[in-house]
Short mmCIF file of N, CA and C in Angstrom, two decimals:
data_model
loop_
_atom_site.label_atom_id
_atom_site.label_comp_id
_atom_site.label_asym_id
_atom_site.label_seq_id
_atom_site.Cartn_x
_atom_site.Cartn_y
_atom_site.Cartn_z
N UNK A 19 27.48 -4.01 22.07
CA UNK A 19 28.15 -4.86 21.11
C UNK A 19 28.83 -6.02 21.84
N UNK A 20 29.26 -5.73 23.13
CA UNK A 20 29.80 -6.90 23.56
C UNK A 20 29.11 -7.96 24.28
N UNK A 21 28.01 -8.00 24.40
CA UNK A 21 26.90 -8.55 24.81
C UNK A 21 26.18 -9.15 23.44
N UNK A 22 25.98 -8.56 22.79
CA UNK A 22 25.12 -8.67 21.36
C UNK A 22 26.29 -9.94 20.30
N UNK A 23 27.32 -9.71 20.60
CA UNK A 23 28.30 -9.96 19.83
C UNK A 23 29.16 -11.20 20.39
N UNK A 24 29.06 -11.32 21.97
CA UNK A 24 29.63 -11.91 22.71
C UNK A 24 31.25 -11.47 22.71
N UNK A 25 32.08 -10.66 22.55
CA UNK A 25 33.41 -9.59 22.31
C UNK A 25 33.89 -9.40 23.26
N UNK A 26 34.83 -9.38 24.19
CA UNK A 26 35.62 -8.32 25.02
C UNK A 26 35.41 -6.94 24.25
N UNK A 27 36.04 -6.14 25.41
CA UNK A 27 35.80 -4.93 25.36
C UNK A 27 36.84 -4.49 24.07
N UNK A 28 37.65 -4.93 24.00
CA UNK A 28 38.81 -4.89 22.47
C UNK A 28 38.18 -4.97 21.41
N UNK A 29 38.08 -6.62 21.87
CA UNK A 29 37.72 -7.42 20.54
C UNK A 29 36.39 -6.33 20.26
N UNK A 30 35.17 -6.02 20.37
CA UNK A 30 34.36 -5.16 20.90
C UNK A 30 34.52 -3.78 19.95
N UNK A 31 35.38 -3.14 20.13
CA UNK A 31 35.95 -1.80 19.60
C UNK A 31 37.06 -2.64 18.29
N UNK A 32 37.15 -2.99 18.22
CA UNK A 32 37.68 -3.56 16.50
C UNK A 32 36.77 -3.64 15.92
N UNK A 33 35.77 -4.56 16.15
CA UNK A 33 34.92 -4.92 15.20
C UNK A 33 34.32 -3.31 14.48
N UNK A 34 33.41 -2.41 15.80
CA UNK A 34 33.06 -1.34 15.34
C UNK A 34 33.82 -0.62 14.47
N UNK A 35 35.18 -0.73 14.79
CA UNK A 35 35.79 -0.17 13.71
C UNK A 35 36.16 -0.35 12.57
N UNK A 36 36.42 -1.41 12.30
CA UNK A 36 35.75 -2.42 11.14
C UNK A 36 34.73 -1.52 10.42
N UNK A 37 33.48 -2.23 11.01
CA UNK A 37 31.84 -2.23 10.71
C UNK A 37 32.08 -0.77 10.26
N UNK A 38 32.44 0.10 10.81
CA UNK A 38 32.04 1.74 10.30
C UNK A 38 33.08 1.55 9.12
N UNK A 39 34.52 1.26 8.94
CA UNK A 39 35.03 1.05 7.76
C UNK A 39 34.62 0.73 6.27
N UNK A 40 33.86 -0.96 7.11
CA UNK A 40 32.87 -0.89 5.79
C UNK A 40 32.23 -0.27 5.39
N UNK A 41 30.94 0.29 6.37
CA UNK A 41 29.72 1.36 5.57
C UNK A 41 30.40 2.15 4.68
N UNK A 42 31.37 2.94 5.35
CA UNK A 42 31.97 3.84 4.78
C UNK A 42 32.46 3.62 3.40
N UNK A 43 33.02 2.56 3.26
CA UNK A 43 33.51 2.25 2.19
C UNK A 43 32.49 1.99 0.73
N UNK A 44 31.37 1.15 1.49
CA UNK A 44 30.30 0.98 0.66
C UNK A 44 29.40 1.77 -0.05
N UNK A 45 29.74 2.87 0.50
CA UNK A 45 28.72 4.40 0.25
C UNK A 45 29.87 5.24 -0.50
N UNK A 46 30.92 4.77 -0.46
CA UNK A 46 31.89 5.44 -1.35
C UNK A 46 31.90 5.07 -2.92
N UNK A 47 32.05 3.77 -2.83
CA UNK A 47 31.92 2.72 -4.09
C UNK A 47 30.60 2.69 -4.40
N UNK A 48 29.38 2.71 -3.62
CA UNK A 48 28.12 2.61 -4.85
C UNK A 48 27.72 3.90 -4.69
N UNK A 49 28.13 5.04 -4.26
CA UNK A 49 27.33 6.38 -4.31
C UNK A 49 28.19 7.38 -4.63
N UNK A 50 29.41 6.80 -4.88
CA UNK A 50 30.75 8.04 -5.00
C UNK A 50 30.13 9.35 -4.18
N UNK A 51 30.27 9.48 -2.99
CA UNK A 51 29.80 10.39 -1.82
C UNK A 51 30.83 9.93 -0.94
N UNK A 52 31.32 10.98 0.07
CA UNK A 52 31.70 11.08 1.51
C UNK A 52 30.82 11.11 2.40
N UNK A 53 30.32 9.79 3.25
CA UNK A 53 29.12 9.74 3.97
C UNK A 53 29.62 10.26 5.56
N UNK A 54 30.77 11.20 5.38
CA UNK A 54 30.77 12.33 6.81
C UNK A 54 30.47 13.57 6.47
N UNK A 55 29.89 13.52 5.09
CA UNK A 55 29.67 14.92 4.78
C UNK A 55 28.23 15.04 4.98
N UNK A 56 28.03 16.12 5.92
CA UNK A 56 26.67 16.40 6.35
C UNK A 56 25.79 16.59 5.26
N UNK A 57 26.38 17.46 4.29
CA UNK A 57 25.22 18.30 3.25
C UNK A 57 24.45 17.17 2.55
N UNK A 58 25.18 15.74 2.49
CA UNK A 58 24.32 14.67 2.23
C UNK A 58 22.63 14.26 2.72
N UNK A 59 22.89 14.84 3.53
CA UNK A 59 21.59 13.55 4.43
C UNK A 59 20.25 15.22 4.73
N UNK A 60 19.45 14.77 4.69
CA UNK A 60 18.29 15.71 5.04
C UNK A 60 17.91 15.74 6.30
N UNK A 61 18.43 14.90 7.25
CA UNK A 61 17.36 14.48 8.98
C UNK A 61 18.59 13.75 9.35
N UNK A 62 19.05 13.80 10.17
CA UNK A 62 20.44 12.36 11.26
C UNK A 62 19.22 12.64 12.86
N UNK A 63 18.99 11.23 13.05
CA UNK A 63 18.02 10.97 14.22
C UNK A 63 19.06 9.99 15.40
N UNK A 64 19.38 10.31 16.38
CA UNK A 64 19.94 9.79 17.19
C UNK A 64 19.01 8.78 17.56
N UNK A 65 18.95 7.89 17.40
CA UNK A 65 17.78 6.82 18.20
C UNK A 65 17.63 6.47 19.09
N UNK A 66 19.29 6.68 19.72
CA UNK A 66 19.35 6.17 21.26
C UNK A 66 18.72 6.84 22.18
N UNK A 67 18.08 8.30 21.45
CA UNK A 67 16.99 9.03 22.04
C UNK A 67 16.06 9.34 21.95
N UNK A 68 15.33 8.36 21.01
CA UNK A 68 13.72 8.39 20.55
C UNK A 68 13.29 6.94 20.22
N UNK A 69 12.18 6.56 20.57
CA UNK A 69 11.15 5.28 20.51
C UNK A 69 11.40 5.14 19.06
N UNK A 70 10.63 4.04 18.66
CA UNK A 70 10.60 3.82 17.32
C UNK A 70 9.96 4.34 16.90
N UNK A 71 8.01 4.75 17.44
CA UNK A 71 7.80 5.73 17.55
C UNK A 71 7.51 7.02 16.85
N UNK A 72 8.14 7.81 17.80
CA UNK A 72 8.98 8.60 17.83
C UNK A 72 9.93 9.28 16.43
N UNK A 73 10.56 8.29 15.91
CA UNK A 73 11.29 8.50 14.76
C UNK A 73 10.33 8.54 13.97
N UNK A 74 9.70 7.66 13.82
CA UNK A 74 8.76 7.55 12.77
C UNK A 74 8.09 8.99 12.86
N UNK A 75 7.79 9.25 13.61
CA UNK A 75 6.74 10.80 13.60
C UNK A 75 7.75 11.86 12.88
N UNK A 76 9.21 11.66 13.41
CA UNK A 76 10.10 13.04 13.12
C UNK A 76 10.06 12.49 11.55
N UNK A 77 10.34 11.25 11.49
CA UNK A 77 10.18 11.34 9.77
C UNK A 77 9.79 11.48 8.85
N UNK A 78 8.88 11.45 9.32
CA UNK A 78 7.02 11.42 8.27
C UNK A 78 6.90 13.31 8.76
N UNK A 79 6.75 13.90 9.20
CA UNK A 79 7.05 15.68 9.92
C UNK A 79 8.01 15.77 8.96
N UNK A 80 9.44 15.48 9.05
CA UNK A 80 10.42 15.85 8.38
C UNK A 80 9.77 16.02 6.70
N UNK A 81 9.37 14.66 6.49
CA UNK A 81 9.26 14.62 4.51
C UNK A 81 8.50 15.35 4.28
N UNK A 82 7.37 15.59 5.42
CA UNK A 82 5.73 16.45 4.83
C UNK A 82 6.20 17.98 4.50
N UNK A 83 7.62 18.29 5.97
CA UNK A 83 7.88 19.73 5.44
C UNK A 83 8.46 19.72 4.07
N UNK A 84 9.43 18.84 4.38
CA UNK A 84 10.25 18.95 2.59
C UNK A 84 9.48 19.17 1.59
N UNK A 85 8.33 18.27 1.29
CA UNK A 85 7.33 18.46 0.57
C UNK A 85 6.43 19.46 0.35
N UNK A 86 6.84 20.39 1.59
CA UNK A 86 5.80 21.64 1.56
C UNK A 86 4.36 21.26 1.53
N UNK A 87 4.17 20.05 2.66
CA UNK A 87 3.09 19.91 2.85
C UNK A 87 2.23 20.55 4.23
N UNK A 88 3.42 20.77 5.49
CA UNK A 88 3.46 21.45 6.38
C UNK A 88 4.22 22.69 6.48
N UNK A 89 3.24 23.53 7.68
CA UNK A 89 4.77 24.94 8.13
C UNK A 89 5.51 24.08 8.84
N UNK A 90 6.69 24.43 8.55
CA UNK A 90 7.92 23.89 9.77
C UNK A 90 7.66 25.03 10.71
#
């Protein structure tokens, strides 16, 4: 972010905190949901540890099981 953003390391960590404020907020107001509540989401993919790729495969795997199109 501070590279991307051009930020000190402060300025840097405000913004993020900010930025997650908003989402948060936004998913409150158009989805009336708590988006730290796990039971929400079906798959959370860390990306910083998979290709693009990569995700794409766990995702398309992920829906086919949901779908009961594959054995998990």
């Amino acid at each position: 972010v501070c590279r991307e953003q051009h930020l000190s390391r402060h300025e840097a960590a405000r913004f993020i905190a900010e930025t997650d404020r908003s989402r948060m907020r936004f998913v409150r107001e158009h989805f009336m949901h708590d988006p730290s509540e796990a039971g929400h989401y079906d798959l959370v993919i860390n990306t910083a540890m998979f290709s693009v790729d990569e995700c794409a495969s766990l995702i398309a795997e992920a829906s086919h099981a949901k779908a009961g199109l594959v054995a998990v």
